Short mmCIF file of C-alpha atoms and ligand atoms in Angstrom, two decimals:
data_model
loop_
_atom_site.label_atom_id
_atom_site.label_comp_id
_atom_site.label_asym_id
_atom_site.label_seq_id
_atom_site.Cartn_x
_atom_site.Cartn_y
_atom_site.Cartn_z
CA UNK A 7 0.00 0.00 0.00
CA UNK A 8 0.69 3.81 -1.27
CA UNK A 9 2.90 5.89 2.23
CA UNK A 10 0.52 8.71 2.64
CA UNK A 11 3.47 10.40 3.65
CA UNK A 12 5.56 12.90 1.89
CA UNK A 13 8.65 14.73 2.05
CA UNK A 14 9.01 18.48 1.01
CA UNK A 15 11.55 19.82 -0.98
CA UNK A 16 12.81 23.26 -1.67
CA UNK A 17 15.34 23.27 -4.67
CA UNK A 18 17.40 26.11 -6.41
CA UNK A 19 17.53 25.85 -9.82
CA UNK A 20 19.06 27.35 -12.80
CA UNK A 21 18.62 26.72 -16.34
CA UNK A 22 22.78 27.09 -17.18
CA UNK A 23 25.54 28.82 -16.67
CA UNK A 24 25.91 32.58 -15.57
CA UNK A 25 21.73 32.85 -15.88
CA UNK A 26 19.90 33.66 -12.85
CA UNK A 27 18.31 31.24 -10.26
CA UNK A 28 14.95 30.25 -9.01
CA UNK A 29 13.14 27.87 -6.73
CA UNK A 30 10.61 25.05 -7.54
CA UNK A 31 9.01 23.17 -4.39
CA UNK A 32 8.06 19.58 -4.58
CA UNK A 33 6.17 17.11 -2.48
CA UNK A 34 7.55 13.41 -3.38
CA UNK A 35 6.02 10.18 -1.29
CA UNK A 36 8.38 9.07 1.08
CA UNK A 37 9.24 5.83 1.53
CA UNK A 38 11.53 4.01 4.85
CA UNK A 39 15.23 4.56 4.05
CA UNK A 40 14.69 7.32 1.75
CA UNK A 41 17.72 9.08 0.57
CA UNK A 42 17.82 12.66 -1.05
CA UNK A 43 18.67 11.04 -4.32
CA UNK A 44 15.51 8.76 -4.02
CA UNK A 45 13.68 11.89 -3.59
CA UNK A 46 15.13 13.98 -6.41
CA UNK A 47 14.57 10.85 -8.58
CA UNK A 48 10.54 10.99 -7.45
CA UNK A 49 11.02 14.34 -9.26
CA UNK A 50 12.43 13.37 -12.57
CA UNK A 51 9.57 10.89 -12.48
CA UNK A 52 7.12 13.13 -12.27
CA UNK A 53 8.47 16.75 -12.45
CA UNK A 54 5.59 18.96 -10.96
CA UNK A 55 5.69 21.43 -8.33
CA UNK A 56 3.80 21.08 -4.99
CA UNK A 57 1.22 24.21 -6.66
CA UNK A 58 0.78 21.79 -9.83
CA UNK A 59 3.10 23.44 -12.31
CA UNK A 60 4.49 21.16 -14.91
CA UNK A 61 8.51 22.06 -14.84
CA UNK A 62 11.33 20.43 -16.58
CA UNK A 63 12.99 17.77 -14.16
CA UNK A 64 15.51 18.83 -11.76
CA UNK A 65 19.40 17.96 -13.02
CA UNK A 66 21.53 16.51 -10.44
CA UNK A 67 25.02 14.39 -10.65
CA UNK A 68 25.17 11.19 -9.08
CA UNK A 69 27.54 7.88 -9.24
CA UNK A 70 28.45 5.35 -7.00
CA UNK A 71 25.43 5.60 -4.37
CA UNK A 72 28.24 5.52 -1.85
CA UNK A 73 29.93 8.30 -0.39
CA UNK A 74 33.01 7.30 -2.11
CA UNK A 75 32.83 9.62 -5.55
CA UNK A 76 31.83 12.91 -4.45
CA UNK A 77 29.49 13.61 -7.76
CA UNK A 78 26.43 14.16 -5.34
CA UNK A 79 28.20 16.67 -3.66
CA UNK A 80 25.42 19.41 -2.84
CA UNK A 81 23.96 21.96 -0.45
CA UNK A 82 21.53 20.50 1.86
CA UNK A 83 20.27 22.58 4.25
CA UNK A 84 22.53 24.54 4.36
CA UNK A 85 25.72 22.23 4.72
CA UNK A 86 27.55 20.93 1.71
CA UNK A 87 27.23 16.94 1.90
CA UNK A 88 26.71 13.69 -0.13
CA UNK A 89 23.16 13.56 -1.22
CA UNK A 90 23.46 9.68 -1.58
CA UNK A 91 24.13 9.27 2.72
CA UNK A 92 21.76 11.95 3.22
CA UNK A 93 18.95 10.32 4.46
CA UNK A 94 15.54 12.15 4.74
CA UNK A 95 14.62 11.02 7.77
CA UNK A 96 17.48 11.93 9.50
CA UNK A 97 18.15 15.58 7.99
CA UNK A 98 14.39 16.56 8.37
CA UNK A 99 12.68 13.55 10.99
CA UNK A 100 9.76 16.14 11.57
CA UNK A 101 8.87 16.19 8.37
CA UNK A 102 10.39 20.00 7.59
CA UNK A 103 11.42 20.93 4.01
CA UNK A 104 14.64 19.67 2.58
CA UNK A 105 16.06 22.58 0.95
CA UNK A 106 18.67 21.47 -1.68
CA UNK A 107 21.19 24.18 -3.08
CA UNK A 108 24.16 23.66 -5.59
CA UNK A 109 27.75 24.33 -3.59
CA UNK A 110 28.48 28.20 -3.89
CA UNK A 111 32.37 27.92 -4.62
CA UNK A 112 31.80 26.37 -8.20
CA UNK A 113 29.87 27.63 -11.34
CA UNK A 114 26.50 25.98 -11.60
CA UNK A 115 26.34 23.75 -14.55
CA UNK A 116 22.72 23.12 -14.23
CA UNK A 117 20.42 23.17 -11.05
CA UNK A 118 21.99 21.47 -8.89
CA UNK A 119 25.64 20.17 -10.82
CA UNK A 120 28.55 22.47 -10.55
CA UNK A 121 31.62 22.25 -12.61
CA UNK A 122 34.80 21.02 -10.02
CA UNK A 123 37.19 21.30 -12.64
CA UNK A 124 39.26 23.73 -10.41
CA UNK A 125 39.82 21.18 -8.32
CA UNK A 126 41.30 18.91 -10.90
CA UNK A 127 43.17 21.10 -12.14
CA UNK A 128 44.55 21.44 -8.73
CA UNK A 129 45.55 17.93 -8.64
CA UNK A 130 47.67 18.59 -11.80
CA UNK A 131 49.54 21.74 -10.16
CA UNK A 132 50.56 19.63 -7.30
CA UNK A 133 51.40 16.36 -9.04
CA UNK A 134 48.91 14.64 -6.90
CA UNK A 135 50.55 11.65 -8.31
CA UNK A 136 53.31 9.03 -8.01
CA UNK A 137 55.42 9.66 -11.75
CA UNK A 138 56.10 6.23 -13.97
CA UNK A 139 59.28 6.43 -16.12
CA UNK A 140 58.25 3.47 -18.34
CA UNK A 141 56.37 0.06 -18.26
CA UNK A 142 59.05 -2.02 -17.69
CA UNK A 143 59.65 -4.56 -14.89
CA UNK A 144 61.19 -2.12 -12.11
CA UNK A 145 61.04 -4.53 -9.60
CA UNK A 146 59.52 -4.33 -5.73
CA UNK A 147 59.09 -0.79 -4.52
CA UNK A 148 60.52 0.59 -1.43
CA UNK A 149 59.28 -0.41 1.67
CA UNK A 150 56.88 1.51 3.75
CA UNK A 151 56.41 1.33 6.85
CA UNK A 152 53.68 1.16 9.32
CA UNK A 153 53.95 4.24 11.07
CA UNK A 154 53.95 5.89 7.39
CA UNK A 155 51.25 3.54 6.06
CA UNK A 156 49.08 4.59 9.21
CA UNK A 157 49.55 8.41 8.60
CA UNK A 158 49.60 8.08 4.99
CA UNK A 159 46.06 6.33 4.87
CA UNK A 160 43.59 8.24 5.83
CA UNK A 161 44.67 11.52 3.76
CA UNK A 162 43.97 9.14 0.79
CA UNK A 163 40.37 9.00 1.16
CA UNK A 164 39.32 12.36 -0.12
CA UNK A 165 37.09 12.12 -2.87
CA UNK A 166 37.51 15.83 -4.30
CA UNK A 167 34.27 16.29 -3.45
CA UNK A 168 34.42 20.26 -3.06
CA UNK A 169 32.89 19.89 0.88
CA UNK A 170 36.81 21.57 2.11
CA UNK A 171 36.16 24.34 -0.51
CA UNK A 172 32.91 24.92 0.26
CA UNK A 173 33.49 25.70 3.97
CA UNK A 174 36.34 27.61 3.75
CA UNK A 175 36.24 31.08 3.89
CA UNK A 176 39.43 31.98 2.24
CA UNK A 177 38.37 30.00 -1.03
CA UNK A 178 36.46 33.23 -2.34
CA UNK A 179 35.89 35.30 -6.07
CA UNK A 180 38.47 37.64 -4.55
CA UNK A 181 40.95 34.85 -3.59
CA UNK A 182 43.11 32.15 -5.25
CA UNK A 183 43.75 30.04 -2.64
CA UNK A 184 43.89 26.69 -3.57
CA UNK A 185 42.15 25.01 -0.08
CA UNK A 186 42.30 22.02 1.63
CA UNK A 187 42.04 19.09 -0.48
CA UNK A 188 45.29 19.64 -2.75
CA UNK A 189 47.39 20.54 0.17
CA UNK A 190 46.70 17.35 1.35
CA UNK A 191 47.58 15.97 -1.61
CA UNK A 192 50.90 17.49 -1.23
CA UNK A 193 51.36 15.74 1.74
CA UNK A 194 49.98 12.16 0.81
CA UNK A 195 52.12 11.96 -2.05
CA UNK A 196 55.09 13.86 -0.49
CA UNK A 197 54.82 11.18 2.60
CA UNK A 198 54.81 7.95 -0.02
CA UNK A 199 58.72 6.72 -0.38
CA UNK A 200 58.15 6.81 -4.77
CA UNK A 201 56.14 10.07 -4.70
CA UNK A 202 59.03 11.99 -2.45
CA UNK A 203 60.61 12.25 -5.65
CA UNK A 204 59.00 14.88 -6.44
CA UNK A 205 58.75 16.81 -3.25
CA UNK A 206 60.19 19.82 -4.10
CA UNK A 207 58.37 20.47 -7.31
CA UNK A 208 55.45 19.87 -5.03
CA UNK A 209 55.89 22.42 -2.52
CA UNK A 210 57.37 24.84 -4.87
CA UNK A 211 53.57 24.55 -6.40
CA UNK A 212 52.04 25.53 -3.09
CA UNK A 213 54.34 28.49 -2.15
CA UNK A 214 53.89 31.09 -4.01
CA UNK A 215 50.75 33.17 -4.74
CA UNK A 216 47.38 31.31 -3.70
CA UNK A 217 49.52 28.99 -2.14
CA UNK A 218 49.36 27.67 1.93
CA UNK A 219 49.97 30.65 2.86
CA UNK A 220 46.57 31.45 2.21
CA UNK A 221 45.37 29.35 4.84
CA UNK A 222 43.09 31.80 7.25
CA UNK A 223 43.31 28.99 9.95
CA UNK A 224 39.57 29.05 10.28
CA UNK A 225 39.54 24.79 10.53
CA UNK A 226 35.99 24.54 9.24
CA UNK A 227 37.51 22.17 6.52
CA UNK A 228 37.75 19.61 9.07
CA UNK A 229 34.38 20.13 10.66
CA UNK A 230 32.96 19.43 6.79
CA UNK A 231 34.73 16.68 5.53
CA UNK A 232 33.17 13.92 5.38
CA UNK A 233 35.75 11.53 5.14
CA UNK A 234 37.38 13.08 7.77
CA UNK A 235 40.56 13.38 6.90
CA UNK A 236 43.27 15.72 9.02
CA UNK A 237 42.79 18.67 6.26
CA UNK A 238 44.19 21.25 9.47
CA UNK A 239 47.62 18.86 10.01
CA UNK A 240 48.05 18.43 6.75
CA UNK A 241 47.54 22.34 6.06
CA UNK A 242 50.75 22.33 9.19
CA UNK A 243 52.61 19.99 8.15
CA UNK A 244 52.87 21.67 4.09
CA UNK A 245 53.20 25.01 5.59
CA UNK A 246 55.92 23.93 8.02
CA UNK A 247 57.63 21.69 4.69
CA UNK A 248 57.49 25.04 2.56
CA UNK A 249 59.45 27.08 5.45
CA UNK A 250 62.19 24.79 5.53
CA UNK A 251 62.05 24.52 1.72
CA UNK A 252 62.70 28.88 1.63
CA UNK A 253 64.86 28.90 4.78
CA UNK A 254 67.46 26.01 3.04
CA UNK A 255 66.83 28.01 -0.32
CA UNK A 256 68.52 31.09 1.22
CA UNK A 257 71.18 29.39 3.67
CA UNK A 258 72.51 27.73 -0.03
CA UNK A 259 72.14 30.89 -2.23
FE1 SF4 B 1 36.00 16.26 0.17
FE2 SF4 B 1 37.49 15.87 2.39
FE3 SF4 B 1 38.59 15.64 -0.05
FE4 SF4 B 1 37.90 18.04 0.88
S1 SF4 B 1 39.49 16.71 1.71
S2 SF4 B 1 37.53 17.27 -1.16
S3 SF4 B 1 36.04 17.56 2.03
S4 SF4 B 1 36.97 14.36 0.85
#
């Protein structure tokens, strides 16, 4: 049988890039275990507004279901999250409206999918990798040890989801600061025996304009990420790498 509940939703929406926004409200059944992407799916089923108005169906970017991509990234009541482990009846259990925004520090694609390419590109300034020289046999890596392997492991989970970005105050139209999630990619891949290689290159990436320095030490990127990753030590542990890096520059000039 039919829930004759529903769940309320309040989303911003706007037709493409640079145009102006709007809101559409929608009542959706809800059904046990409902997640926000159940709900905006309800929507693309049947795309009319809680006053009856036909509208064209809500866009929204979505993968793996499970807080591991970072696609669903969006604003949900006011906190930037994963719409997938957002579930409905915990973010509104009394049956208030679930207002759904796209994040702010991106340009809006579409409704409610933003365009993270900053981030990405990011990733490339940093060399948020571990550099090949070939495909031949090179034999076993270096060893790694545990202490490394523990500290090393959980600044590999971020998904470059945007939540760091989002949150931070310093990542603004007026500001190039590059935020949270690529200086921790500094230090994953500075902390990994192959990837040291590169160190230097690394932190000369992240020292000059819109580099760490840029930091405002606010710490809400730790508070919002939701992998929870030590964004504020690895924002130390960079800045305090970098400082060496331009103190030995000038003892060897
Ligand atoms: Fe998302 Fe955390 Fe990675 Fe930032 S550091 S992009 S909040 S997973």
């Amino acid at each position: 049988m039919a829930s004759e509940r529903t769940v309320k939703l309040k989303v911003k929406r706007q037709d493409g890039p640079g145009l102006a926004h709007y809101w559409h409200e929608f009542t959706v059944p809800w059904h046990p275990r409902m997640n926000v992407i159940s709900a905006l799916m309800a929507i693309q089923k049947s795309p009319v507004t809680s006053d009856g108005q036909k509208v064209t169906p809500v866009v929204w970017e979505c993968s793996c279901l499970e807080e591991v991509c970072g696609s669903c990234t969006m604003v949900i009541g006011g906190r930037a999250r994963q719409s997938c482990s957002a579930l409905v009846d915990q973010i509104a259990p009394d049956g208030k409206t679930i207002v759904l925004e796209p994040m702010t520090k991106f340009p809006v694609v579409r409704d409610l999918v933003v365009d993270r390419s900053r981030m990405f590109e990011d990733l490339k300034r940093v060399k948020a990798w571990v550099d090949l020289d070939g495909f031949h046999e090179l034999g076993p890596g270096p060893r790694q040890s545990q202490e490394n392997q523990e500290t090393a492991y959980p600044l590999s989970r971020c998904m470059t989801c945007g939540c760091c970005l989002e949150a931070c105050p310093q990542v603004n139209a007026a500001s190039d600061f590059i935020g949270p999630a690529a200086l921790n990619q500094v230090r994953l891949f500075n902390l990994h025996p192959s990837g040291a290689m590169h160190a230097g290159d690394r932190l000369d990436a992240v020292m000059g304009e819109g580099g760490v320095e840029g930091c405002g030490k606010a710490q809400n990127c730790v508070e919002a990420c939701p992998k929870e990753i030590p964004l504020v030590d690895s924002i130390a542990s960079v800045g305090r790498a970098t400082t060496k890096r331009m103190l030995l520059g000038w003892l060897l000039k």
